[in-house]
Short mmCIF file of C-alpha atoms and ligand atoms in Angstrom, two decimals:
data_model
loop_
_atom_site.label_atom_id
_atom_site.label_comp_id
_atom_site.label_asym_id
_atom_site.label_seq_id
_atom_site.Cartn_x
_atom_site.Cartn_y
_atom_site.Cartn_z
CA UNK A 1 0.00 0.01 0.00
CA UNK A 2 1.18 3.48 -0.82
CA UNK A 3 2.62 5.24 2.24
CA UNK A 4 0.07 8.13 2.11
CA UNK A 5 -2.88 5.75 1.71
CA UNK A 6 -1.70 3.85 4.78
CA UNK A 7 -1.58 7.06 6.84
CA UNK A 8 -5.08 7.97 5.62
CA UNK A 9 -6.37 4.50 6.58
CA UNK A 10 -4.85 4.78 10.07
CA UNK A 11 -6.44 8.23 10.48
CA UNK A 12 -9.87 6.99 9.38
CA UNK A 13 -9.71 3.93 11.62
CA UNK A 14 -8.66 6.04 14.62
CA UNK A 15 -11.54 8.47 13.95
CA UNK A 16 -14.04 5.59 13.62
CA UNK A 17 -12.89 4.00 16.89
CA UNK A 18 -13.06 7.37 18.64
CA UNK A 19 -16.58 8.09 17.31
CA UNK A 20 -17.67 4.55 18.20
CA UNK A 21 -16.48 5.04 21.77
CA UNK A 22 -18.11 8.45 22.01
CA UNK A 23 -21.50 7.27 20.77
CA UNK A 24 -21.65 3.82 22.35
CA UNK A 25 -20.04 4.27 25.75
CA UNK A 26 -22.09 6.02 28.44
CA UNK A 27 -21.01 9.63 28.55
CA UNK A 28 -19.67 11.21 31.68
CA UNK A 29 -21.01 14.29 33.35
CA UNK A 30 -17.84 16.28 33.08
CA UNK A 31 -18.05 15.90 29.31
CA UNK A 32 -21.43 17.55 28.90
CA UNK A 33 -20.10 21.11 28.70
CA UNK A 34 -17.79 20.08 25.88
CA UNK A 35 -20.26 17.78 24.17
CA UNK A 36 -21.04 18.70 20.55
CA UNK A 37 -24.58 19.90 19.91
CA UNK A 38 -25.34 17.15 17.40
CA UNK A 39 -24.56 14.47 19.97
CA UNK A 40 -27.02 15.88 22.52
CA UNK A 41 -29.61 16.44 19.80
CA UNK A 42 -29.29 12.85 18.65
CA UNK A 43 -30.07 11.53 22.14
CA UNK A 44 -33.22 13.70 22.34
CA UNK A 45 -34.33 12.54 18.88
CA UNK A 46 -33.78 8.89 19.89
CA UNK A 47 -35.89 9.36 23.02
CA UNK A 48 -38.71 10.93 21.04
CA UNK A 49 -38.67 8.13 18.53
CA UNK A 50 -38.46 5.34 21.11
CA UNK A 51 -41.32 6.47 23.31
CA UNK A 52 -43.76 8.30 21.02
CA UNK A 53 -45.82 5.15 20.36
CA UNK A 54 -46.10 4.19 24.03
CA UNK A 55 -49.81 3.72 24.70
CA UNK A 56 -49.79 3.39 28.51
CA UNK A 57 -51.50 5.80 30.89
CA UNK A 58 -54.41 8.20 30.61
CA UNK A 59 -54.99 11.95 30.94
CA UNK A 60 -55.94 13.15 34.41
CA UNK A 61 -59.71 13.54 34.47
CA UNK A 62 -60.46 14.53 38.09
CA UNK A 63 -60.02 18.08 36.79
CA UNK A 64 -62.52 17.95 33.87
CA UNK A 65 -60.56 20.33 31.57
CA UNK A 66 -57.46 18.10 31.72
CA UNK A 67 -59.36 15.21 30.13
CA UNK A 68 -59.87 17.42 27.04
CA UNK A 69 -56.14 18.04 26.43
CA UNK A 70 -54.64 16.34 23.34
CA UNK A 71 -53.13 13.08 24.64
CA UNK A 72 -50.66 12.93 21.74
CA UNK A 73 -48.67 16.02 22.74
CA UNK A 74 -45.10 14.83 23.27
CA UNK A 75 -42.12 17.14 23.51
CA UNK A 76 -38.70 17.04 25.15
CA UNK A 77 -36.34 19.96 25.82
CA UNK A 78 -32.93 20.27 27.49
CA UNK A 79 -31.08 23.42 28.53
CA UNK A 80 -27.40 23.56 29.49
CA UNK A 81 -25.91 26.13 31.90
CA UNK A 82 -24.15 27.83 28.97
CA UNK A 83 -27.55 28.51 27.41
CA UNK A 84 -27.78 25.86 24.71
CA UNK A 85 -31.40 24.78 24.12
CA UNK A 86 -32.18 21.40 22.53
CA UNK A 87 -35.68 20.31 21.62
CA UNK A 88 -37.42 17.33 20.05
CA UNK A 89 -41.08 16.88 19.20
CA UNK A 90 -43.86 19.26 20.20
CA UNK A 91 -42.34 21.95 22.40
CA UNK A 92 -44.88 24.60 21.40
CA UNK A 93 -48.17 23.15 22.75
CA UNK A 94 -48.93 24.48 26.20
CA UNK A 95 -50.38 22.53 29.11
CA UNK A 96 -51.10 23.66 32.65
CA UNK A 97 -48.04 23.45 34.87
CA UNK A 98 -50.02 21.90 37.78
CA UNK A 99 -47.86 20.55 40.59
CA UNK A 100 -44.59 21.64 39.00
CA UNK A 101 -45.55 25.11 40.24
CA UNK A 102 -45.03 23.79 43.79
CA UNK A 103 -41.26 24.02 43.21
CA UNK A 104 -41.24 27.65 42.14
CA UNK A 105 -43.69 28.95 44.73
CA UNK A 106 -41.60 27.16 47.37
CA UNK A 107 -38.47 28.82 45.94
CA UNK A 108 -40.23 32.20 46.20
CA UNK A 109 -41.02 31.63 49.86
CA UNK A 110 -37.40 30.58 50.44
CA UNK A 111 -36.29 33.86 48.84
CA UNK A 112 -38.62 35.80 51.16
CA UNK A 113 -38.13 33.86 54.41
CA UNK A 114 -35.01 31.71 53.97
CA UNK A 115 -34.85 28.02 53.05
CA UNK A 116 -35.47 26.86 56.63
CA UNK A 117 -39.15 27.80 56.47
CA UNK A 118 -39.57 24.30 55.07
CA UNK A 119 -37.88 22.08 57.71
CA UNK A 120 -38.88 24.42 60.55
CA UNK A 121 -42.51 24.72 59.50
CA UNK A 122 -44.05 22.87 56.60
CA UNK A 123 -41.76 19.81 56.75
CA UNK A 124 -39.42 18.14 54.28
CA UNK A 125 -39.95 14.43 54.74
CA UNK A 126 -41.89 12.37 52.22
CA UNK A 127 -45.39 11.41 53.30
CA UNK A 128 -45.30 8.17 51.29
CA UNK A 129 -48.92 8.90 50.41
CA UNK A 130 -50.69 10.19 47.30
CA UNK A 131 -50.27 13.91 46.62
CA UNK A 132 -53.67 14.90 47.99
CA UNK A 133 -53.74 12.54 50.95
CA UNK A 134 -55.88 13.56 53.91
CA UNK A 135 -54.71 10.49 55.85
CA UNK A 136 -51.18 11.97 55.82
CA UNK A 137 -52.45 15.20 57.40
CA UNK A 138 -54.31 13.31 60.10
CA UNK A 139 -51.32 11.06 60.80
CA UNK A 140 -49.00 13.97 61.55
CA UNK A 141 -51.56 16.61 62.57
CA UNK A 142 -50.50 18.67 59.55
CA UNK A 143 -46.80 18.67 60.46
CA UNK A 144 -44.21 16.94 58.25
CA UNK A 145 -46.05 17.86 55.05
CA UNK A 146 -43.55 18.21 52.22
CA UNK A 147 -44.07 21.34 50.02
CA UNK A 148 -44.27 18.98 47.00
CA UNK A 149 -47.59 17.46 48.15
CA UNK A 150 -50.85 19.38 48.41
CA UNK A 151 -51.09 20.06 52.17
CA UNK A 152 -47.49 21.35 52.25
CA UNK A 153 -47.93 23.18 48.96
CA UNK A 154 -51.08 25.02 50.05
CA UNK A 155 -49.40 25.92 53.35
CA UNK A 156 -46.39 27.14 51.35
CA UNK A 157 -48.55 29.30 49.04
CA UNK A 158 -50.21 30.77 52.17
CA UNK A 159 -46.76 32.06 53.19
CA UNK A 160 -46.08 34.14 50.10
CA UNK A 161 -45.80 37.73 51.36
CA UNK A 162 -48.16 40.38 49.99
CA UNK A 163 -50.71 42.97 51.12
CA UNK A 164 -53.53 41.66 48.94
CA UNK A 165 -54.51 38.57 46.94
CA UNK A 166 -53.56 40.48 43.80
CA UNK A 167 -50.10 41.33 45.07
CA UNK A 168 -49.44 37.74 46.21
CA UNK A 169 -50.65 36.38 42.88
CA UNK A 170 -48.61 38.83 40.81
CA UNK A 171 -45.46 37.86 42.72
CA UNK A 172 -46.08 34.15 42.08
CA UNK A 173 -46.81 34.61 38.36
CA UNK A 174 -43.88 36.97 37.89
CA UNK A 175 -41.50 34.59 39.67
CA UNK A 176 -42.56 31.67 37.45
CA UNK A 177 -42.16 33.91 34.37
CA UNK A 178 -38.60 34.88 35.31
CA UNK A 179 -37.69 31.21 35.58
CA UNK A 180 -39.19 30.55 32.14
CA UNK A 181 -37.66 33.68 30.63
CA UNK A 182 -40.97 34.92 29.22
CA UNK A 183 -44.29 36.24 30.46
CA UNK A 184 -46.44 33.23 31.35
CA UNK A 185 -50.22 33.28 31.43
CA UNK A 186 -52.97 31.38 33.17
CA UNK A 187 -55.05 28.82 31.31
CA UNK A 188 -58.41 30.25 32.31
CA UNK A 189 -60.60 27.22 31.43
CA UNK A 190 -58.30 24.93 33.47
CA UNK A 191 -58.36 27.33 36.43
CA UNK A 192 -62.17 27.58 36.33
CA UNK A 193 -62.53 23.82 35.89
CA UNK A 194 -60.30 23.05 38.88
CA UNK A 195 -61.77 25.82 41.03
CA UNK A 196 -65.23 24.34 40.48
CA UNK A 197 -64.15 20.83 41.47
CA UNK A 198 -61.40 21.28 44.09
CA UNK A 199 -63.46 20.59 47.21
CA UNK A 200 -60.83 18.12 48.34
CA UNK A 201 -58.08 20.77 48.23
CA UNK A 202 -60.37 23.22 50.03
CA UNK A 203 -60.75 20.58 52.76
CA UNK A 204 -56.96 20.12 52.84
CA UNK A 205 -56.41 23.88 53.23
CA UNK A 206 -58.97 24.08 56.04
CA UNK A 207 -57.49 21.08 57.85
CA UNK A 208 -54.03 22.65 57.64
CA UNK A 209 -55.56 25.84 59.07
CA UNK A 210 -57.23 23.85 61.84
CA UNK A 211 -53.87 22.29 62.77
CA UNK A 212 -52.24 25.72 62.87
CA UNK A 213 -50.05 25.37 59.76
CA UNK A 214 -51.84 28.11 57.84
CA UNK A 215 -52.45 31.38 59.63
CA UNK A 216 -54.25 33.35 56.93
CA UNK A 217 -57.49 32.65 55.06
CA UNK A 218 -57.08 28.99 53.95
CA UNK A 219 -59.63 29.28 51.12
CA UNK A 220 -57.63 32.15 49.63
CA UNK A 221 -54.43 30.07 49.85
CA UNK A 222 -56.15 27.15 48.10
CA UNK A 223 -57.56 29.47 45.43
CA UNK A 224 -54.13 31.00 44.70
CA UNK A 225 -52.60 27.51 44.68
CA UNK A 226 -55.26 26.45 42.14
CA UNK A 227 -54.44 29.45 39.97
CA UNK A 228 -50.69 28.79 40.11
CA UNK A 229 -51.38 25.21 38.99
CA UNK A 230 -53.20 26.63 35.92
CA UNK A 231 -50.20 28.57 34.53
CA UNK A 232 -49.65 27.49 30.93
CA UNK A 233 -46.20 26.23 29.87
CA UNK A 234 -44.67 24.33 27.00
CA UNK A 235 -41.78 21.83 27.22
CA UNK A 236 -39.24 24.50 26.32
CA UNK A 237 -40.45 26.78 29.14
CA UNK A 238 -40.17 23.94 31.62
CA UNK A 239 -36.65 23.08 30.46
CA UNK A 240 -35.53 26.70 30.89
CA UNK A 241 -37.05 26.68 34.39
CA UNK A 242 -35.20 23.42 35.20
CA UNK A 243 -32.05 24.82 33.54
CA UNK A 244 -32.20 27.79 35.90
CA UNK A 245 -32.17 25.42 38.86
CA UNK A 246 -29.31 23.45 37.24
CA UNK A 247 -27.40 26.73 36.95
CA UNK A 248 -27.57 27.81 40.62
CA UNK A 249 -30.61 30.06 40.08
CA UNK A 250 -29.26 32.00 37.10
CA UNK A 251 -31.46 31.69 34.01
CA UNK A 252 -29.11 30.31 31.32
CA UNK A 253 -31.16 31.86 28.51
CA UNK A 254 -31.91 35.36 29.85
CA UNK A 255 -28.83 35.67 32.09
CA UNK A 256 -31.01 36.86 34.99
CA UNK A 257 -30.25 35.71 38.56
CA UNK A 258 -33.78 34.57 39.43
CA UNK A 259 -33.13 33.05 42.85
CA UNK A 260 -30.17 33.04 45.17
CA UNK A 261 -27.72 30.19 44.63
CA UNK A 262 -27.78 29.51 48.40
CA UNK A 263 -31.41 28.29 48.22
CA UNK A 264 -30.98 25.99 45.22
CA UNK A 265 -29.52 22.91 47.01
CA UNK A 266 -32.43 22.85 49.48
CA UNK A 267 -34.92 23.27 46.62
CA UNK A 268 -33.41 20.30 44.81
CA UNK A 269 -33.28 18.20 47.97
CA UNK A 270 -37.00 18.73 48.57
CA UNK A 271 -37.76 17.85 44.94
CA UNK A 272 -35.78 14.63 45.43
CA UNK A 273 -37.79 13.57 48.48
CA UNK A 274 -41.27 13.88 46.99
CA UNK A 275 -41.15 15.39 43.49
CA UNK A 276 -42.79 12.31 41.98
CA UNK A 277 -44.94 11.74 45.07
CA UNK A 278 -45.04 8.20 46.38
CA UNK A 279 -42.97 7.12 43.33
CA UNK A 280 -40.15 9.57 44.17
CA UNK A 281 -37.95 6.74 45.47
CA UNK A 282 -38.33 4.67 42.34
CA UNK A 283 -37.55 7.71 40.20
CA UNK A 284 -34.47 8.66 42.23
CA UNK A 285 -33.26 5.08 42.08
CA UNK A 286 -33.50 5.05 38.29
CA UNK A 287 -32.11 8.54 37.56
CA UNK A 288 -30.60 10.17 40.66
CA UNK A 289 -32.27 13.40 39.56
CA UNK A 290 -34.32 15.87 41.59
CA UNK A 291 -37.53 16.21 39.59
CA UNK A 292 -41.15 17.35 39.78
CA UNK A 293 -44.21 16.17 37.91
CA UNK A 294 -47.60 17.73 37.27
CA UNK A 295 -50.93 16.14 36.31
CA UNK A 296 -50.96 18.29 33.18
CA UNK A 297 -48.35 15.83 31.84
CA UNK A 298 -45.14 17.78 32.41
CA UNK A 299 -42.05 16.69 34.31
CA UNK A 300 -38.94 18.78 35.05
CA UNK A 301 -35.63 17.27 36.20
CA UNK A 302 -32.33 18.80 37.15
CA UNK A 303 -28.79 17.49 36.78
CA UNK A 304 -27.01 20.13 38.88
CA UNK A 305 -24.37 22.03 36.91
CA UNK A 306 -25.06 19.92 33.84
CA UNK A 307 -28.54 20.46 32.47
CA UNK A 308 -32.21 21.06 33.11
CA UNK A 309 -34.55 18.80 31.21
CA UNK A 310 -38.31 18.64 30.74
CA UNK A 311 -40.85 16.63 28.82
CA UNK A 312 -44.58 16.94 28.35
CA UNK A 313 -46.98 14.09 27.48
CA UNK A 314 -50.44 14.14 29.15
CA UNK A 315 -51.15 10.41 29.79
CA UNK A 316 -50.28 9.59 33.41
CA UNK A 317 -49.55 6.43 35.38
CA UNK A 318 -51.31 5.42 38.61
CA UNK A 319 -49.13 7.71 40.74
CA UNK A 320 -50.06 10.74 38.60
CA UNK A 321 -46.77 11.01 36.70
CA UNK A 322 -46.52 11.27 32.89
CA UNK A 323 -45.57 7.88 31.46
CA UNK A 324 -43.69 9.14 28.37
CA UNK A 325 -42.07 12.10 30.14
CA UNK A 326 -40.59 9.78 32.77
CA UNK A 327 -39.25 7.39 30.14
CA UNK A 328 -37.85 10.15 27.92
CA UNK A 329 -36.09 12.03 30.71
CA UNK A 330 -34.64 8.84 32.18
CA UNK A 331 -33.35 7.79 28.75
CA UNK A 332 -31.79 11.17 27.88
CA UNK A 333 -30.26 11.76 31.28
CA UNK A 334 -28.74 8.32 31.56
CA UNK A 335 -27.37 8.54 27.99
CA UNK A 336 -25.75 11.90 28.81
CA UNK A 337 -24.30 10.83 32.15
CA UNK A 338 -26.69 13.08 34.05
CA UNK A 339 -26.94 11.00 37.25
CA UNK A 340 -25.08 13.09 39.88
CA UNK A 341 -24.35 9.97 41.95
CA UNK A 342 -22.39 8.40 39.10
CA UNK A 343 -18.70 9.33 39.28
CA UNK A 344 -15.44 7.92 38.00
CA UNK A 345 -13.17 6.57 40.76
CA UNK A 346 -9.97 8.54 41.36
CA UNK A 347 -6.83 6.65 42.37
CA UNK A 348 -5.50 7.83 45.74
CA UNK A 349 -2.37 9.93 45.43
CA UNK A 350 -1.64 10.18 49.18
CA UNK A 351 -1.20 7.02 51.14
O1 DON B 1 -53.89 19.94 43.43
C1 DON B 1 -54.20 19.38 42.40
O2 DON B 1 -54.92 18.43 42.39
C2 DON B 1 -53.62 19.87 41.09
N1 DON B 1 -53.83 21.25 40.91
C3 DON B 1 -52.19 19.53 40.96
C4 DON B 1 -51.89 18.10 41.23
C5 DON B 1 -50.71 17.58 40.53
O3 DON B 1 -50.21 18.07 39.55
C6 DON B 1 -50.23 16.32 41.05
N2 DON B 1 -49.31 15.79 40.12
N3 DON B 1 -48.81 14.85 39.79
#
């Protein structure tokens, strides 16, 4: 073989082996910042393709308007701390944020009162019960209610500072909008539909008041909580919100410091304990990621310092978590080395 042809062959083979290793081997977290865009995009495309035909689950229907939402919406988005945004599928269709709002209203209260309002007041342990469990309230007399489940979330909303309902509400909506990097709006039909059928949450708010964990009008707290759950978002919005948490509170797209970095670890810890309700343990086991789901079909997850990711697909499993969104996020994160518990061993240098 001609000398130059041999060199070319060696070069091509080396490149092929390198590419093979890059695409087949699990990637490591430290590599994500340097990872080429097309590689990340390919993983999102694969996830969309693999899970789009999944038929499991059904739209939430205990809020009548949610049963009407197109069950075929399926979009995935990922945002890196350096502001790269990757999307696959339908990232334009909006659904109501629902319980994912619990994260951002909690973060707002942390900004106003400090992160310890949660362990010192509302609680941070998982209830191990469904998100709107009344048994859990009775068991602990309203204490130990995580802000990611309804009793803790309504008590958390009741703590948002403001002189009037309007002022409290505007602060909540504005805070969510800063995380998303655009002005968000309420889905009025969803709000009205839930407000007309949320007697259980009204009961939860009143019980929390009776046990002394809400000290303002509990019906107003439940009403504001219902409105915050009706904020409309698409998958891209949710990924930017998650990306802001992945980037120590600084929105990677707008460059705005939305929350203080000091409160982010506590926010993520609370998401880890109960973000997917009584399935939070299974989720953490599979992904290692702090995450939060909503019955609108969205899920956000955070790989700290690496990426924020979100997916929307309305059909839910028994625990109230989107079937496709869970699968897609797990696939993408694991393919990108997003699990924060997964590290490469370092050989000791001092013995
Ligand atoms: O409180 C409710 O029932 C709804 N507004 C939110 C519930 C929710 O998203 C639970 N999610 N998995």
